PDB file of C-alpha atoms in Angstrom:
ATOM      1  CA  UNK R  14     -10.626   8.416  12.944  1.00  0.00           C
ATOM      2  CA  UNK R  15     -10.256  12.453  12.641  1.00  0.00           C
ATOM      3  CA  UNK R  16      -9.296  11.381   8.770  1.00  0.00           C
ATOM      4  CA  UNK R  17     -12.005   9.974   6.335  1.00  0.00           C
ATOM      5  CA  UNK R  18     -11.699   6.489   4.735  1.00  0.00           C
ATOM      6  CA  UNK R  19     -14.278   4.722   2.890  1.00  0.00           C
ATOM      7  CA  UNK R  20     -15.137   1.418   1.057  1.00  0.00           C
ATOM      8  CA  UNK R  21     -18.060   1.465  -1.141  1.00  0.00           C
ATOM      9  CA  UNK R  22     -20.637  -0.943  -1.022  1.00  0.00           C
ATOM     10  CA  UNK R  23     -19.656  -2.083  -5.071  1.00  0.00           C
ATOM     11  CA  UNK R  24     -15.754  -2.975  -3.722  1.00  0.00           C
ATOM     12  CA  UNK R  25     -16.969  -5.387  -1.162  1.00  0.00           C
ATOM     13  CA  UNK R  26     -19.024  -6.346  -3.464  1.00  0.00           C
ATOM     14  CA  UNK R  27     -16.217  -8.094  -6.030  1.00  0.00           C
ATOM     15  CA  UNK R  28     -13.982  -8.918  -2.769  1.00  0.00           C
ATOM     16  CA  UNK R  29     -16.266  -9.588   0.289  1.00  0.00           C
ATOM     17  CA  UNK R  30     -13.317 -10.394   2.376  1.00  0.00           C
ATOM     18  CA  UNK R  31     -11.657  -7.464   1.928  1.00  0.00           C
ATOM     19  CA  UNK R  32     -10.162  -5.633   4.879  1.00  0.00           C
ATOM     20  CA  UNK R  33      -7.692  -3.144   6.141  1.00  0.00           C
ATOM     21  CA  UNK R  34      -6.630  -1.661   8.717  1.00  0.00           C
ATOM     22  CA  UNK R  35      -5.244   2.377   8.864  1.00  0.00           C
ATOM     23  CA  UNK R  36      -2.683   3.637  10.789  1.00  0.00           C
ATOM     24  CA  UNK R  37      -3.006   7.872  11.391  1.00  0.00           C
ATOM     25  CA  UNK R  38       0.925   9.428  12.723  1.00  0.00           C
ATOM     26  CA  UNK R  39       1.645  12.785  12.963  1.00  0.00           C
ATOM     27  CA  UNK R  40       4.681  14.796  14.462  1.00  0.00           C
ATOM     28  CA  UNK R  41       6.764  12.351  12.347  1.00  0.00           C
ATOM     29  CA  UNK R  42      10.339  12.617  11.233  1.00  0.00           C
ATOM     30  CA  UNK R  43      11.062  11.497   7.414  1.00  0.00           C
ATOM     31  CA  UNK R  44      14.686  11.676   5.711  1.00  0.00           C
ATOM     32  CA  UNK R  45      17.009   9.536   3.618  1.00  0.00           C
ATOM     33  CA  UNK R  46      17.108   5.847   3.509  1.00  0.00           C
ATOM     34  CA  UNK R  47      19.618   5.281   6.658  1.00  0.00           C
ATOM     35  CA  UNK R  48      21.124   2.175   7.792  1.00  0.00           C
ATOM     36  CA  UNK R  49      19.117   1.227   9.703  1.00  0.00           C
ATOM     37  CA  UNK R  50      16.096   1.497   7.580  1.00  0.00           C
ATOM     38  CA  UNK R  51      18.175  -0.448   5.226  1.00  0.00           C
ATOM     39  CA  UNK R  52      18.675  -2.933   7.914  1.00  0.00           C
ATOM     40  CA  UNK R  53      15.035  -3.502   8.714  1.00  0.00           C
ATOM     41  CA  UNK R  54      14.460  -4.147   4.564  1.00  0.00           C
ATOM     42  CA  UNK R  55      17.022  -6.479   4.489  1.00  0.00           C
ATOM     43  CA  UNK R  56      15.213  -8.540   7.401  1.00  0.00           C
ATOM     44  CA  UNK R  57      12.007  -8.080   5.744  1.00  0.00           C
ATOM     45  CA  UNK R  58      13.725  -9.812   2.909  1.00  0.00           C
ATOM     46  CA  UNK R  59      14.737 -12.737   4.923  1.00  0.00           C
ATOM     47  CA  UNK R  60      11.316 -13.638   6.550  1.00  0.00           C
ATOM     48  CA  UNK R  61       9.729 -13.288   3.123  1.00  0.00           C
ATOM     49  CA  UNK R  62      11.966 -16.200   1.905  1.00  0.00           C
ATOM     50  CA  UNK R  63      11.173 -18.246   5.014  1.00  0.00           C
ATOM     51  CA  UNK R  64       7.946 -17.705   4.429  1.00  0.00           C
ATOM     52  CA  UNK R  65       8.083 -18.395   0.804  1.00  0.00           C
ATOM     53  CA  UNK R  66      10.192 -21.609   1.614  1.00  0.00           C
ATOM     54  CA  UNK R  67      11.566 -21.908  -2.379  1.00  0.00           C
ATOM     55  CA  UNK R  68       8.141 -21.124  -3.690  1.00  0.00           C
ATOM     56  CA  UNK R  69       7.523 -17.703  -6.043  1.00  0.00           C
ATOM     57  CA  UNK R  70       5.558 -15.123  -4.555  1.00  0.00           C
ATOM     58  CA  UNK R  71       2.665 -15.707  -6.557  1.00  0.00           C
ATOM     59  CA  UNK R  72       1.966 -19.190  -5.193  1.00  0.00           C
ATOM     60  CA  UNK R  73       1.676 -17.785  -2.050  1.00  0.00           C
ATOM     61  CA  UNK R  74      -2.158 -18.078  -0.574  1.00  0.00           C
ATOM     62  CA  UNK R  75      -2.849 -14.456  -0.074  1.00  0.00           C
ATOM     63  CA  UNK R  76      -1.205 -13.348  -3.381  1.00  0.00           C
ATOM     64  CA  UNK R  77      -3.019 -15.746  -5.018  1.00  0.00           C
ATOM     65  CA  UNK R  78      -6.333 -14.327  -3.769  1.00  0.00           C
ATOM     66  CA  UNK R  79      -4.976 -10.684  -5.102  1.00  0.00           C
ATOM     67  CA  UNK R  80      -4.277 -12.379  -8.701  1.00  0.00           C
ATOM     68  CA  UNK R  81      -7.995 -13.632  -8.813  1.00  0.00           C
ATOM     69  CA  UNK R  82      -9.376 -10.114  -7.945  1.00  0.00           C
ATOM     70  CA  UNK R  83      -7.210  -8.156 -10.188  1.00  0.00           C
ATOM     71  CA  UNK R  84      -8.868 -10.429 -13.148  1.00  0.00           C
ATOM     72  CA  UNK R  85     -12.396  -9.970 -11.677  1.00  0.00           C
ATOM     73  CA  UNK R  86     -12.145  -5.967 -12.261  1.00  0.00           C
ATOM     74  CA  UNK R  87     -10.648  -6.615 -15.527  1.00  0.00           C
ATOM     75  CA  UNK R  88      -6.721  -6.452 -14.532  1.00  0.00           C
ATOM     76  CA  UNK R  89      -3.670  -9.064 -15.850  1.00  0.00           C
ATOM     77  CA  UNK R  90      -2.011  -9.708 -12.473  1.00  0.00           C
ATOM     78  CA  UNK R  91       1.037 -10.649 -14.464  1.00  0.00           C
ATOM     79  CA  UNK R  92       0.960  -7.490 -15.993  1.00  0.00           C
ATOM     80  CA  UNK R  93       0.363  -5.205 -13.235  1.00  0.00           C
ATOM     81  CA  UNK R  94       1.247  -6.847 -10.034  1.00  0.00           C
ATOM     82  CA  UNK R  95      -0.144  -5.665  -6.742  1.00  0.00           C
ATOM     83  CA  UNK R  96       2.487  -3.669  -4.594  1.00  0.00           C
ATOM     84  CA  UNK R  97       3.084  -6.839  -2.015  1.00  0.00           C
ATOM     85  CA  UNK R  98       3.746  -9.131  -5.002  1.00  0.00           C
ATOM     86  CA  UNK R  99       5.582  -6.964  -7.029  1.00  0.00           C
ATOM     87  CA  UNK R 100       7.408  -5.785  -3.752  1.00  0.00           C
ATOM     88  CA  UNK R 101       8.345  -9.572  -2.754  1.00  0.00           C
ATOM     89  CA  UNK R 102       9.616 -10.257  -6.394  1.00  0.00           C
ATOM     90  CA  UNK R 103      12.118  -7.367  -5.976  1.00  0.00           C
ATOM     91  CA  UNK R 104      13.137  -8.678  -2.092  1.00  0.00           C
ATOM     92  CA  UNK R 105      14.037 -12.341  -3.947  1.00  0.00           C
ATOM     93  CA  UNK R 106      16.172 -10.767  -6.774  1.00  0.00           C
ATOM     94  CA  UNK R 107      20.066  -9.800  -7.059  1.00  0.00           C
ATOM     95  CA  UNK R 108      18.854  -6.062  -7.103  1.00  0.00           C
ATOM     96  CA  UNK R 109      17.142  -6.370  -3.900  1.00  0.00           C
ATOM     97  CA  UNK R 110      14.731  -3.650  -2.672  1.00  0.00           C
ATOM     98  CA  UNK R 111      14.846  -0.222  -3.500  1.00  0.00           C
ATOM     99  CA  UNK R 112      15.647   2.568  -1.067  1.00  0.00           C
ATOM    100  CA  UNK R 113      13.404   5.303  -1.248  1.00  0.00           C
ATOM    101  CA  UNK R 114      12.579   7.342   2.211  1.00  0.00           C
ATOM    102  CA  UNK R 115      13.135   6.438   5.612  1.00  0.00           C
ATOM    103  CA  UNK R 116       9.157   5.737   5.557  1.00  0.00           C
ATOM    104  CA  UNK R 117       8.771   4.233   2.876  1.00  0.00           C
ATOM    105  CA  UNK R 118      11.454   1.846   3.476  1.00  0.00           C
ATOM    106  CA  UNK R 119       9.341   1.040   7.145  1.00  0.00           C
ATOM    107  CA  UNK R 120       6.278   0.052   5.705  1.00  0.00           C
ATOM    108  CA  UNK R 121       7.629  -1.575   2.363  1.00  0.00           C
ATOM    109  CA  UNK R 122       9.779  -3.567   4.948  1.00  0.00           C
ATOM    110  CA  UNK R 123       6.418  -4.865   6.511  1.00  0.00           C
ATOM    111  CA  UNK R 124       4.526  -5.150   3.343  1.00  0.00           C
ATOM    112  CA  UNK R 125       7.247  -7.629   1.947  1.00  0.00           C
ATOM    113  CA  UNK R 126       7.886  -9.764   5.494  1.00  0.00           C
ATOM    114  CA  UNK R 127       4.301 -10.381   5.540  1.00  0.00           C
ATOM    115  CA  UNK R 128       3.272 -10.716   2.242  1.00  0.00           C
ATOM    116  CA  UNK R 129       0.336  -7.906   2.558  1.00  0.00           C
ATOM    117  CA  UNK R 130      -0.223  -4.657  -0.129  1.00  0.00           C
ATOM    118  CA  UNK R 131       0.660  -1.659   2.598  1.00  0.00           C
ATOM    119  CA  UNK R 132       0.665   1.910   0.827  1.00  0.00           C
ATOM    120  CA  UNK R 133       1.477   5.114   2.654  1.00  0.00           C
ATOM    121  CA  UNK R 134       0.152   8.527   1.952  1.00  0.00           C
ATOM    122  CA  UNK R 135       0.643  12.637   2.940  1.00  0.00           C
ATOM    123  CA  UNK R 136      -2.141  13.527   4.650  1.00  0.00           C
ATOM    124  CA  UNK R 137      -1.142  16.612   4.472  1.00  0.00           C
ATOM    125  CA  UNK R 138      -1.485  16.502   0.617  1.00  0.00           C
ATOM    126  CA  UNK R 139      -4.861  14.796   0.279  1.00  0.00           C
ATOM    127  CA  UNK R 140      -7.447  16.885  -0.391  1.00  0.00           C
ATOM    128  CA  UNK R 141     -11.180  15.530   1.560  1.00  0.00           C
ATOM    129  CA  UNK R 142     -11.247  11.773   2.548  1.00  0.00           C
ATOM    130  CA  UNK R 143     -10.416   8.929   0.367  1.00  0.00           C
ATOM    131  CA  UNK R 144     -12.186   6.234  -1.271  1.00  0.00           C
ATOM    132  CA  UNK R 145     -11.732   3.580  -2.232  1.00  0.00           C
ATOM    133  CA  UNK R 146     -14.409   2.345  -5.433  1.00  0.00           C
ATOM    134  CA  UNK R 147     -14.891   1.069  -8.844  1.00  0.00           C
ATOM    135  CA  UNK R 148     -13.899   3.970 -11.154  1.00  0.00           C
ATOM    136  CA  UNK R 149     -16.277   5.307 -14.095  1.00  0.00           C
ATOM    137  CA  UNK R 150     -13.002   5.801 -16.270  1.00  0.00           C
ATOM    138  CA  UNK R 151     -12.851   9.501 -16.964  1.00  0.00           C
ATOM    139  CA  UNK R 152     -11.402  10.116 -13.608  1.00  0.00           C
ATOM    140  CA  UNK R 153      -7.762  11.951 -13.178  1.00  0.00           C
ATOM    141  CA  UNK R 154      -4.693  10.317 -12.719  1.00  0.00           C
ATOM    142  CA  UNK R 155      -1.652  12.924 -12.395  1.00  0.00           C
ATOM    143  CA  UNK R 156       1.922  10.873 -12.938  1.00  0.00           C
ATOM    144  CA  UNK R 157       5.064  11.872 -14.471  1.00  0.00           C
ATOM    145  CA  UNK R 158       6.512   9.945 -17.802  1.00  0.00           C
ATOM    146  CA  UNK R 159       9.103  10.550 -19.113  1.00  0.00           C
ATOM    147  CA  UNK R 160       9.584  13.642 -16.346  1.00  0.00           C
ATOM    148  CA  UNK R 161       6.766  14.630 -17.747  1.00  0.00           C
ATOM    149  CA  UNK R 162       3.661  15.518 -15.909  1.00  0.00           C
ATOM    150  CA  UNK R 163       0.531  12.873 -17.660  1.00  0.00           C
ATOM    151  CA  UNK R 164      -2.851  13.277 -16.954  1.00  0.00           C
ATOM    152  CA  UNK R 165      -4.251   9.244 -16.980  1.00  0.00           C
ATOM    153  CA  UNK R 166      -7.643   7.794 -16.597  1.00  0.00           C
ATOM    154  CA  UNK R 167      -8.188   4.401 -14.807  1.00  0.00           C
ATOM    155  CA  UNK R 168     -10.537   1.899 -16.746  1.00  0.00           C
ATOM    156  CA  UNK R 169     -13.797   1.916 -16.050  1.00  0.00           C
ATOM    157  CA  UNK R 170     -14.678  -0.523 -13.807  1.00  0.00           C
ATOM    158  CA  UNK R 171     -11.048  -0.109 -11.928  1.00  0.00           C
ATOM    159  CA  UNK R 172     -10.633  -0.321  -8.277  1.00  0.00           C
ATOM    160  CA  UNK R 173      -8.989   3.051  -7.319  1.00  0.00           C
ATOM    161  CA  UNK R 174      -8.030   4.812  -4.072  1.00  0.00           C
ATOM    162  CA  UNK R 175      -8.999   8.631  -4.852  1.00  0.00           C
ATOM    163  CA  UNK R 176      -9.662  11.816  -3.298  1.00  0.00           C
ATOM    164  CA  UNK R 177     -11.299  14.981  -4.181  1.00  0.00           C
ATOM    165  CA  UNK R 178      -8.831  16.185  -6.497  1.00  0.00           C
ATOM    166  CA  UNK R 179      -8.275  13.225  -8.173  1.00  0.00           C
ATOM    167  CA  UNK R 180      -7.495   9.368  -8.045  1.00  0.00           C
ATOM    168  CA  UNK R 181      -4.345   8.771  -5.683  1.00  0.00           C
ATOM    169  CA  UNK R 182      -3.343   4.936  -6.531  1.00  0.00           C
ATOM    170  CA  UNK R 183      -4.884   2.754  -9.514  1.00  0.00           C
ATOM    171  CA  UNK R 184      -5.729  -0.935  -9.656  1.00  0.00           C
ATOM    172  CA  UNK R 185      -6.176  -1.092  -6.142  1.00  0.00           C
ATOM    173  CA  UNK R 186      -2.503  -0.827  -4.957  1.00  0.00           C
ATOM    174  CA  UNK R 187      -0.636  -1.285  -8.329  1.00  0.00           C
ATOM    175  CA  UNK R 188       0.877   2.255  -8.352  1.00  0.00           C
ATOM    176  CA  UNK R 189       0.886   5.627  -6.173  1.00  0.00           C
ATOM    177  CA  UNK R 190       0.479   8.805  -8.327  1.00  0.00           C
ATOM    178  CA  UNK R 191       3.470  11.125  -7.094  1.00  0.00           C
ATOM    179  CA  UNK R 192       0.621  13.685  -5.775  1.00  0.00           C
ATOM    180  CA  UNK R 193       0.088  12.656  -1.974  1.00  0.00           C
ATOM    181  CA  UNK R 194       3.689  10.149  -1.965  1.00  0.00           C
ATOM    182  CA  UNK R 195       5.351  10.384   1.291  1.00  0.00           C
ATOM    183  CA  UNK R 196       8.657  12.301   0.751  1.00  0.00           C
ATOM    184  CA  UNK R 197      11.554  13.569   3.145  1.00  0.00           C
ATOM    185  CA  UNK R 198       9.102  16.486   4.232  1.00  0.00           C
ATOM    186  CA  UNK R 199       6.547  15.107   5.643  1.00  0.00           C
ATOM    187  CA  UNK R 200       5.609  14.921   8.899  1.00  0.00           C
ATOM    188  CA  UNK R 201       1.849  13.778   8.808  1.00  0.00           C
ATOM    189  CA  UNK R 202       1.317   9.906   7.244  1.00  0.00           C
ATOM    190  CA  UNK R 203      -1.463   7.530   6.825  1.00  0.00           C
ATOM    191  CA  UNK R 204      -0.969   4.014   6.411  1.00  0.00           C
ATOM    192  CA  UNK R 205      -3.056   1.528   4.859  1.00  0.00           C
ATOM    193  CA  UNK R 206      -2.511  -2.640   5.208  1.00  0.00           C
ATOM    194  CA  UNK R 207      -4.550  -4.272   3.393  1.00  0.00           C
ATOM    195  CA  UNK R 208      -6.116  -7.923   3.012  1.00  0.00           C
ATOM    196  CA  UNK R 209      -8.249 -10.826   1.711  1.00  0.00           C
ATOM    197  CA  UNK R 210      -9.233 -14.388   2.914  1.00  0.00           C
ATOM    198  CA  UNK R 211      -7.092 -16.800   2.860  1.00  0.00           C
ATOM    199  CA  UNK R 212      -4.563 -14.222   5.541  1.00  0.00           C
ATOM    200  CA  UNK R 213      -6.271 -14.039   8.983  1.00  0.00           C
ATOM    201  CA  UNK R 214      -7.389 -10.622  10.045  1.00  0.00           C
ATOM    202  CA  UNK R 215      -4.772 -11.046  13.153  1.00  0.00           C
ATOM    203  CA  UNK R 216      -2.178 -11.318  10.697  1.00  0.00           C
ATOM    204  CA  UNK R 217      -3.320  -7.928   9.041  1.00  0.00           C
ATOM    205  CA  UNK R 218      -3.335  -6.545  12.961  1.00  0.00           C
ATOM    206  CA  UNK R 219      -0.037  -7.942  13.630  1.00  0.00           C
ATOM    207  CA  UNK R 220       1.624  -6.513  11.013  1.00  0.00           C
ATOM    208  CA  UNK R 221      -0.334  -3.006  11.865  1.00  0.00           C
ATOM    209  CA  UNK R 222       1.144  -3.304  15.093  1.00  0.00           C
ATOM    210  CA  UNK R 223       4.807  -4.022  13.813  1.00  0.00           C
ATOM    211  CA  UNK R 224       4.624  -0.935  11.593  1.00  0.00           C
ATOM    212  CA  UNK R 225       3.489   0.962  14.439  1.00  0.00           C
ATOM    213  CA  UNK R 226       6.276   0.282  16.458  1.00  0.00           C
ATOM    214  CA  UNK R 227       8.242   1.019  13.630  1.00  0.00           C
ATOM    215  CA  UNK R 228       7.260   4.421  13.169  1.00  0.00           C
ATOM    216  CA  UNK R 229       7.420   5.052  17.204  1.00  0.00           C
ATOM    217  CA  UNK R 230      11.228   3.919  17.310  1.00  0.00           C
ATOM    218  CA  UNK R 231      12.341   6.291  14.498  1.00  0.00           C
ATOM    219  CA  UNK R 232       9.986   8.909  15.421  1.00  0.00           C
ATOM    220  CA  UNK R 233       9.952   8.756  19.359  1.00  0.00           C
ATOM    221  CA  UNK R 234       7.622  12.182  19.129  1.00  0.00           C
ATOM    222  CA  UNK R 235       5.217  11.129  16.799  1.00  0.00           C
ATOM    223  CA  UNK R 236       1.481  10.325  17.431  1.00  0.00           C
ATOM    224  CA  UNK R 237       0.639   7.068  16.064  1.00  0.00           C
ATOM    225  CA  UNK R 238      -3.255   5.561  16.402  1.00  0.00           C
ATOM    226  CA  UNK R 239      -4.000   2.134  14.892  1.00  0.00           C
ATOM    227  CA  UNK R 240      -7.892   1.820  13.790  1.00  0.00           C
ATOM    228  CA  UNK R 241      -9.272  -1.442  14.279  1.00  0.00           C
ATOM    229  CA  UNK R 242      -9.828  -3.974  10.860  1.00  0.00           C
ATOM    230  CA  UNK R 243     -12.485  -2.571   8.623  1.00  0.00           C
ATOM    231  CA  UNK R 244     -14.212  -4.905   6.263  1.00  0.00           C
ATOM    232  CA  UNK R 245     -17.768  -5.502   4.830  1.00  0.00           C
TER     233      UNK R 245
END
């Protein structure tokens, strides 16, 4: 991987079965939502509820396995969902999910038809490698309130994703600070999936390899390389 990614020891530590896989593009082509991103959210949305057959996202195995390890670092799942959960709930009601970028909407898409937190970031925009570890709570968190640029701080104890200028995503993958958000510009993307037991690691590839694909058929120029599963 030319990029750096890390997992401290402390994170495997609370969720031993953790792991993700990355996916590095560059020479990629962002814009609006089109119809045919809109398209592939839509049939996202239907293989979620096949897969949910009736029952609520949270019953689901793998979400399940999220909820317990939000409470272990000190997180109310029902509170702050993680992005696949929160994601799914969207895909099942009348406002359906949102439209943000033409990436975005890709790997949302494959976060909701396979029930697995995927985030997406500028690498153009992150500053060092990232990390993923527990935080010590006095940490930066730039967001915007109220249009308002906030300074936060993640709770000690948190698992963040951060860089050197700062944290980029809190709770794990609850929410994305706007700093390093793929927008319409960008044209250089990393791409995290991410898992626990009960999901098989092949599902976590498969759905690597669907976002892939993805990215190659509305970005015939780009070049996309999927790392192999990381865990502990």
């Amino acid at each position: 991987m030319t990029f750096q990614l890390t997992v401290a020891d402390e994170v495997y530590t609370l969720a031993p079965t953790f792991t993700h896989v990355a996916i590095e593009a560059y020479d990629l082509v962002n814009g609006p939502s089109s119809e045919e991103s809109s398209a592939f959210l839509d049939e996202a949305a239907r293989r979620l509820a096949v897969r949910l057959d009736g029952r609520a996202p949270h019953e689901d195995p793998h979400v399940a396995s999220w909820r317990e390890t939000y409470t272990a670092f000190g997180s109310k799942p029902s509170r702050t969902r993680n992005s696949a959960e929160a994601l799914a709930k969207r895909a099942l009601s009348d406002a359906g999910l949102p439209r943000i970028n033409l990436l975005v909407d890709l790997y949302n898409a494959i976060s909701v038809a396979h029930l697995i937190p995927v985030g997406g970031e500028d690498l153009d925009l992150i500053e060092g490698g990232m990390r993923l570890v527990r935080a010590e709570g006095d940490e930066d968190f730039v967001t915007v309130t109220g249009g308002e640029r906030t300074v936060e701080h993640p709770d000690a104890g948190e698992v963040v994703w951060c860089d050197d200028a700062g944290v980029t995503c809190r709770r794990w993958n609850w929410r994305q600070g706007p700093r390093t958000r793929l927008t319409e510009e960008t044209t250089s993307g990393l791409f995290l999936l991410e898992s626990l037991a009960p999901m098989p690691v092949a599902e976590l590839e498969t759905a690597a390899a669907e976002l892939a694909e993805a990215l190659a058929k509305f970005s015939p120029s780009a070049r996309i390389e999927v790392h192999a599963p990381v865990s502990a």
